Amino acid sequence: FLYSNTTVRGWANFTTKSAITGNIIDLREISGVPSILEDTLPDVSSGSIILLKRGALYTIATSISLDRSVTIMSGTDLLVPDKARILMTNNFNFLDGATIDSLVFNDVHLYSDNYASRYIFNTTKNATVGSIKFLNSRVEIFRGVLRLQSATATVGNFSIDKCIVDSIAGYGVVTVGTASCKVNNISFTNSTFYKIEKLISSSQNSNSVIIENCTLNEVPTGGSYYVDYNTLNITSPLVIKNCIMGIGKSNAGNRVVRPYRVGSSSSLDVSGVYGTSDRAITGNEFPSIVLYTRSSTELWKDPYNGDFTIIDNLFPGKNSAGDPRWKP
């Protein structure tokens, strides 16, 4: 309540966040041991929530074969806004034959030291995974985020929400590299993707692909597709809504990108999508895309350095399209 002497002038209501419940493994009081996350993961029970200290550094230096559900997230700290950082110089795999309900990365910063050989997931084992989720996180400097390389692995749902993903090389955000593997449903929402050579590529069909309220720039590299299923089908319509697509990533100077390649039985549901004037395409364009008359550098504040704040007040999608964090 706000008072002037004894007179009430106004008030505002506040509610605390809901408590985190479940099997919580709190690592925030352990400092100076970057390997503590790597050391802890093999020992937690399925369904555990691992809390990391905000602003602290954790390392994944050896390959870890996951066989249980786990959530990795930054704990609350009102004095430290930075996310916990996870430096990955090796990757996650699945334990052969594993059945995993969910793998969640929430409010963390995952990155590596090079684009040539680093992944978050590079899988070579048989497994069934219900869902892999990236929430409110930063993901950067990887050869690939999810690469199903070999064996027989099925991921039910792969989702990215409220994230910034940048600097991803040739295996892109999702690559299903063999027909024996599959991701049933892919969802990218309320997120920013930039400096990414490939977005989605699959050697097996999917039930659904949704890209909604996203900002994309320097995606994909010249000559590559945003969504590439070759002749395979996506069962539900390929949904792209309320997105902004900027210039392609340079491939030896080539920035001409290919929108999509899907089987003849696939359909598209595209609405509220804008392309900047410096975005050049070849092949099938997304239906109903609105081609805007200004370039990526005229639309956004500093796109090459990851600032996609909309500075063009004439842009008709300024209040409806793209990652909501950048709206004026």
Coordinates of C-alpha atoms in Angstrom, one line a residue:
F1 CA 0.0 0.0 0.0
L2 CA 1.1 3.6 -0.7
Y3 CA 0.1 6.1 1.9
S4 CA 0.1 9.9 2.1
N5 CA -0.1 10.3 5.9
T6 CA -3.1 8.1 6.7
T7 CA -4.7 8.3 3.3
V8 CA -4.3 5.3 1.0
R9 CA -3.1 6.4 -2.5
G10 CA -2.8 3.1 -4.2
W11 CA -1.6 -0.5 -3.9
A12 CA -0.1 -3.4 -5.8
N13 CA -0.3 -7.2 -5.2
F14 CA 2.7 -9.5 -5.4
T15 CA 2.8 -13.3 -5.2
T16 CA 5.9 -15.3 -4.6
K17 CA 6.9 -18.1 -7.0
S18 CA 5.6 -21.6 -6.4
A19 CA 8.0 -23.7 -4.5
I20 CA 10.1 -26.3 -6.4
T21 CA 8.9 -29.7 -5.4
G22 CA 10.3 -33.1 -6.0
N23 CA 13.7 -34.8 -5.4
I24 CA 15.9 -31.7 -5.3
I25 CA 19.7 -31.9 -5.6
D26 CA 21.0 -28.5 -4.6
L27 CA 24.6 -27.9 -5.7
R28 CA 24.6 -24.2 -5.0
E29 CA 26.7 -24.4 -1.8
I30 CA 29.5 -26.3 -3.5
S31 CA 31.9 -23.8 -5.0
G32 CA 35.1 -24.1 -6.9
V33 CA 34.4 -27.6 -8.3
P34 CA 33.3 -27.1 -11.9
S35 CA 33.0 -30.9 -12.4
I36 CA 30.4 -31.3 -9.6
L37 CA 27.5 -31.5 -12.1
E38 CA 29.3 -34.1 -14.2
D39 CA 30.1 -36.1 -11.0
T40 CA 26.5 -35.8 -9.8
L41 CA 24.5 -36.8 -12.9
P42 CA 25.3 -40.6 -12.8
D43 CA 24.2 -40.8 -9.1
V44 CA 20.8 -39.0 -9.0
S45 CA 17.5 -40.9 -9.0
S46 CA 15.2 -40.5 -12.0
G47 CA 13.1 -37.4 -11.9
S48 CA 15.6 -35.4 -9.9
I49 CA 15.9 -31.6 -10.2
I50 CA 19.5 -30.4 -10.0
L51 CA 19.9 -26.8 -8.9
L52 CA 23.0 -24.9 -10.0
K53 CA 24.4 -21.6 -8.6
R54 CA 23.6 -18.6 -10.8
G55 CA 26.7 -17.2 -12.5
A56 CA 28.8 -20.3 -11.6
L57 CA 30.7 -22.4 -14.1
Y58 CA 30.1 -26.1 -14.5
T59 CA 31.8 -28.5 -16.9
I60 CA 30.9 -31.6 -18.9
A61 CA 34.3 -32.9 -20.0
T62 CA 33.5 -36.6 -20.5
S63 CA 30.7 -38.2 -22.5
I64 CA 27.7 -39.0 -20.2
S65 CA 25.2 -41.7 -21.2
L66 CA 21.9 -40.7 -19.7
D67 CA 19.4 -43.3 -18.6
R68 CA 17.0 -41.4 -16.3
S69 CA 14.8 -38.3 -16.2
V70 CA 16.5 -35.2 -14.9
T71 CA 16.0 -31.4 -14.8
I72 CA 19.0 -29.1 -14.7
M73 CA 18.3 -25.6 -13.8
S74 CA 19.7 -22.4 -12.2
G75 CA 18.5 -21.8 -8.7
T76 CA 17.0 -18.5 -7.5
D77 CA 19.3 -15.7 -6.4
L78 CA 17.9 -12.1 -6.4
L79 CA 21.5 -10.7 -6.3
V80 CA 22.8 -12.7 -9.3
P81 CA 20.9 -12.4 -12.6
D82 CA 23.3 -14.5 -14.7
K83 CA 22.4 -18.0 -15.5
A84 CA 24.5 -20.9 -14.4
R85 CA 27.1 -21.7 -17.2
I86 CA 27.7 -25.2 -18.5
L87 CA 30.8 -25.6 -20.6
M88 CA 30.5 -28.7 -22.7
T89 CA 33.8 -30.1 -24.1
N90 CA 32.0 -33.4 -24.5
N91 CA 28.4 -34.4 -25.1
F92 CA 25.4 -36.4 -23.7
N93 CA 24.6 -39.7 -25.2
F94 CA 21.9 -42.3 -24.2
L95 CA 22.6 -45.5 -22.3
D96 CA 21.9 -48.4 -24.6
G97 CA 18.3 -49.5 -24.2
A98 CA 17.3 -46.6 -21.9
T99 CA 13.8 -45.4 -21.5
I100 CA 13.7 -41.8 -20.3
D101 CA 10.6 -39.7 -19.6
S102 CA 12.1 -36.3 -19.8
L103 CA 15.4 -34.3 -20.0
V104 CA 15.0 -30.6 -19.2
F105 CA 17.4 -27.7 -19.3
N106 CA 15.9 -24.7 -17.6
D107 CA 17.4 -21.2 -17.2
V108 CA 21.0 -22.3 -18.0
H109 CA 23.7 -21.2 -20.4
L110 CA 25.1 -24.1 -22.4
Y111 CA 28.1 -23.5 -24.6
S112 CA 31.3 -25.1 -25.9
D113 CA 34.8 -24.2 -26.9
N114 CA 34.5 -24.8 -30.7
Y115 CA 32.1 -25.6 -33.5
A116 CA 34.0 -28.5 -35.1
S117 CA 33.2 -31.4 -32.8
R118 CA 31.0 -30.3 -29.9
Y119 CA 27.4 -31.2 -29.4
I120 CA 24.8 -31.2 -26.6
F121 CA 23.4 -34.5 -27.7
N122 CA 25.2 -36.8 -30.1
T123 CA 23.6 -40.1 -29.8
T124 CA 24.7 -43.6 -31.0
K125 CA 22.6 -45.9 -28.8
N126 CA 19.1 -47.3 -28.7
A127 CA 16.8 -45.3 -26.5
T128 CA 13.3 -44.0 -26.1
V129 CA 12.9 -40.5 -24.7
G130 CA 9.6 -38.9 -24.0
S131 CA 10.8 -35.3 -24.2
I132 CA 13.8 -33.0 -24.4
K133 CA 13.2 -29.4 -23.4
F134 CA 15.2 -26.2 -23.4
L135 CA 13.5 -23.5 -21.4
N136 CA 14.5 -19.9 -20.9
S137 CA 18.1 -20.8 -21.8
R138 CA 21.1 -19.7 -23.9
V139 CA 22.6 -22.3 -26.3
E140 CA 25.7 -21.4 -28.4
I141 CA 28.8 -22.6 -30.1
F142 CA 28.0 -26.2 -31.0
R143 CA 28.3 -28.3 -34.1
G144 CA 24.8 -29.5 -33.3
V145 CA 22.3 -29.3 -30.5
L146 CA 20.5 -32.7 -31.0
R147 CA 22.1 -35.1 -33.4
L148 CA 20.6 -38.6 -33.6
Q149 CA 23.5 -40.2 -35.3
S150 CA 23.0 -44.0 -35.3
A151 CA 21.3 -47.0 -33.7
T152 CA 17.6 -46.7 -33.0
A153 CA 16.5 -43.7 -30.9
T154 CA 13.1 -42.1 -30.7
V155 CA 12.4 -38.7 -29.1
G156 CA 8.7 -38.0 -28.6
N157 CA 8.9 -34.2 -28.2
F158 CA 11.8 -31.8 -28.7
S159 CA 11.0 -28.3 -27.7
I160 CA 12.8 -24.9 -27.4
D161 CA 10.9 -22.1 -25.6
K162 CA 12.0 -18.6 -24.6
C163 CA 15.6 -19.4 -25.6
I164 CA 18.4 -17.7 -27.6
V165 CA 20.3 -20.2 -29.8
D166 CA 23.3 -19.0 -31.8
S167 CA 26.5 -20.1 -33.5
I168 CA 25.5 -23.6 -34.5
A169 CA 27.4 -25.4 -37.3
G170 CA 26.5 -28.0 -39.8
Y171 CA 24.4 -30.4 -37.7
G172 CA 22.1 -27.6 -36.8
V173 CA 19.5 -27.5 -34.0
V174 CA 17.9 -30.9 -34.9
T175 CA 19.4 -33.5 -37.1
V176 CA 18.0 -37.0 -37.4
G177 CA 20.8 -38.5 -39.4
T178 CA 19.5 -42.0 -40.0
A179 CA 16.1 -43.5 -40.8
S180 CA 16.3 -45.7 -37.7
C181 CA 15.9 -42.7 -35.5
K182 CA 13.0 -40.3 -35.1
V183 CA 11.8 -37.1 -33.4
N184 CA 8.0 -37.2 -33.4
N185 CA 7.2 -33.6 -32.6
I186 CA 9.4 -30.5 -32.8
S187 CA 8.5 -27.1 -31.4
F188 CA 10.4 -23.8 -31.4
T189 CA 8.5 -21.0 -29.7
N190 CA 9.2 -17.5 -28.4
S191 CA 12.9 -17.9 -29.3
T192 CA 15.7 -16.3 -31.2
F193 CA 18.0 -18.3 -33.7
Y194 CA 20.9 -16.7 -35.4
K195 CA 24.2 -17.6 -37.0
I196 CA 22.9 -21.2 -37.6
E197 CA 23.9 -23.3 -40.6
K198 CA 20.9 -25.6 -40.4
L199 CA 17.7 -25.5 -38.4
I200 CA 15.9 -28.9 -38.8
S201 CA 17.0 -31.8 -41.0
S202 CA 15.5 -35.3 -40.7
S203 CA 16.0 -38.7 -42.4
Q204 CA 12.7 -39.9 -40.9
N205 CA 9.3 -38.4 -40.8
S206 CA 7.7 -36.5 -37.9
N207 CA 4.2 -36.0 -36.7
S208 CA 4.5 -32.2 -36.3
V209 CA 6.9 -29.3 -36.7
I210 CA 5.9 -25.9 -35.2
I211 CA 7.9 -22.7 -35.4
E212 CA 6.0 -19.8 -33.7
N213 CA 6.9 -16.4 -32.4
C214 CA 10.5 -16.7 -33.4
T215 CA 13.2 -14.4 -34.7
L216 CA 15.6 -15.9 -37.2
N217 CA 18.7 -14.2 -38.8
E218 CA 21.7 -15.7 -40.5
V219 CA 19.6 -18.9 -40.6
P220 CA 20.3 -21.2 -42.5
T221 CA 23.6 -21.0 -44.3
G222 CA 23.5 -20.3 -48.1
G223 CA 22.2 -23.3 -50.0
S224 CA 20.6 -25.0 -47.0
Y225 CA 16.9 -25.4 -45.9
Y226 CA 15.2 -24.1 -42.8
V227 CA 13.2 -27.3 -42.7
D228 CA 14.5 -30.3 -44.7
Y229 CA 12.8 -33.7 -44.7
N230 CA 13.8 -34.4 -48.3
T231 CA 10.9 -36.6 -49.7
L232 CA 9.6 -37.5 -46.2
N233 CA 6.3 -36.2 -44.8
I234 CA 5.3 -34.3 -41.7
T235 CA 2.0 -35.8 -40.7
S236 CA 0.4 -32.6 -39.4
P237 CA 0.8 -29.3 -41.3
L238 CA 4.2 -27.7 -41.0
V239 CA 3.3 -24.7 -38.9
I240 CA 5.2 -21.4 -39.1
K241 CA 3.5 -18.5 -37.4
N242 CA 4.3 -14.9 -36.3
C243 CA 8.0 -15.2 -37.2
I244 CA 10.6 -12.8 -38.7
M245 CA 13.2 -14.3 -41.1
G246 CA 16.2 -12.2 -41.9
I247 CA 19.3 -12.7 -44.1
G248 CA 20.9 -16.1 -44.6
K249 CA 24.2 -17.1 -43.1
S250 CA 27.2 -16.6 -45.5
N251 CA 28.5 -19.8 -47.1
A252 CA 31.6 -18.5 -48.8
G253 CA 29.6 -15.4 -49.7
N254 CA 26.5 -17.3 -50.7
R255 CA 23.5 -16.2 -48.6
V256 CA 20.7 -17.6 -50.8
V257 CA 18.7 -20.0 -48.6
R258 CA 16.1 -22.6 -49.4
P259 CA 12.8 -22.4 -47.4
Y260 CA 11.7 -26.0 -47.1
R261 CA 11.7 -29.5 -48.6
V262 CA 9.1 -32.0 -47.5
G263 CA 7.2 -35.0 -49.0
S264 CA 4.3 -34.4 -51.4
S265 CA 1.7 -35.4 -48.7
S266 CA 2.8 -32.7 -46.4
S267 CA 1.0 -29.4 -46.1
L268 CA 1.9 -26.0 -44.6
D269 CA 0.2 -23.6 -42.3
V270 CA 2.0 -20.2 -42.5
S271 CA 0.6 -16.9 -41.2
G272 CA 2.0 -13.7 -39.8
V273 CA 5.5 -14.4 -41.1
Y274 CA 7.8 -11.6 -42.4
G275 CA 11.0 -11.8 -44.5
T276 CA 13.4 -8.9 -44.7
S277 CA 14.5 -7.4 -48.0
D278 CA 18.0 -8.8 -47.7
R279 CA 16.7 -12.4 -47.4
A280 CA 17.3 -14.1 -50.7
I281 CA 15.7 -17.5 -51.5
T282 CA 15.7 -20.2 -54.1
G283 CA 13.1 -22.9 -54.5
N284 CA 9.7 -23.0 -52.8
E285 CA 9.0 -20.0 -50.7
F286 CA 6.8 -20.3 -47.6
P287 CA 3.3 -19.5 -48.6
S288 CA 1.7 -16.3 -47.3
I289 CA 5.1 -14.9 -46.2
V290 CA 5.1 -11.0 -46.2
L291 CA 8.2 -9.7 -47.9
Y292 CA 9.1 -6.5 -46.1
T293 CA 10.9 -3.6 -47.9
R294 CA 13.7 -3.0 -45.4
S295 CA 16.8 -5.0 -44.5
S296 CA 17.7 -6.9 -41.3
T297 CA 20.0 -4.1 -40.3
E298 CA 17.3 -1.5 -40.7
L299 CA 14.8 -3.6 -38.8
W300 CA 16.9 -4.7 -35.8
K301 CA 19.2 -2.7 -33.6
D302 CA 22.4 -4.8 -34.0
P303 CA 21.5 -8.2 -35.5
Y304 CA 25.1 -9.4 -36.2
N305 CA 25.8 -9.1 -32.5
G306 CA 22.6 -10.6 -31.3
D307 CA 20.5 -7.6 -30.5
F308 CA 17.2 -7.9 -32.3
T309 CA 15.4 -5.1 -30.7
I310 CA 13.0 -3.8 -33.3
I311 CA 14.0 -0.2 -34.2
D312 CA 11.8 0.3 -37.3
N313 CA 8.5 1.8 -36.1
L314 CA 7.0 1.3 -39.6
F315 CA 7.4 -2.4 -39.5
P316 CA 3.9 -3.8 -39.6
G317 CA 4.8 -6.9 -37.5
K318 CA 6.5 -5.0 -34.7
N319 CA 3.8 -5.9 -32.1
S320 CA 2.9 -9.4 -33.5
A321 CA 5.9 -11.1 -35.0
G322 CA 9.2 -12.5 -33.7
D323 CA 10.6 -13.4 -30.3
P324 CA 8.5 -11.3 -27.9
R325 CA 11.6 -10.2 -25.9
W326 CA 12.6 -7.9 -28.8
K327 CA 9.3 -6.1 -29.3
P328 CA 9.5 -2.3 -28.9

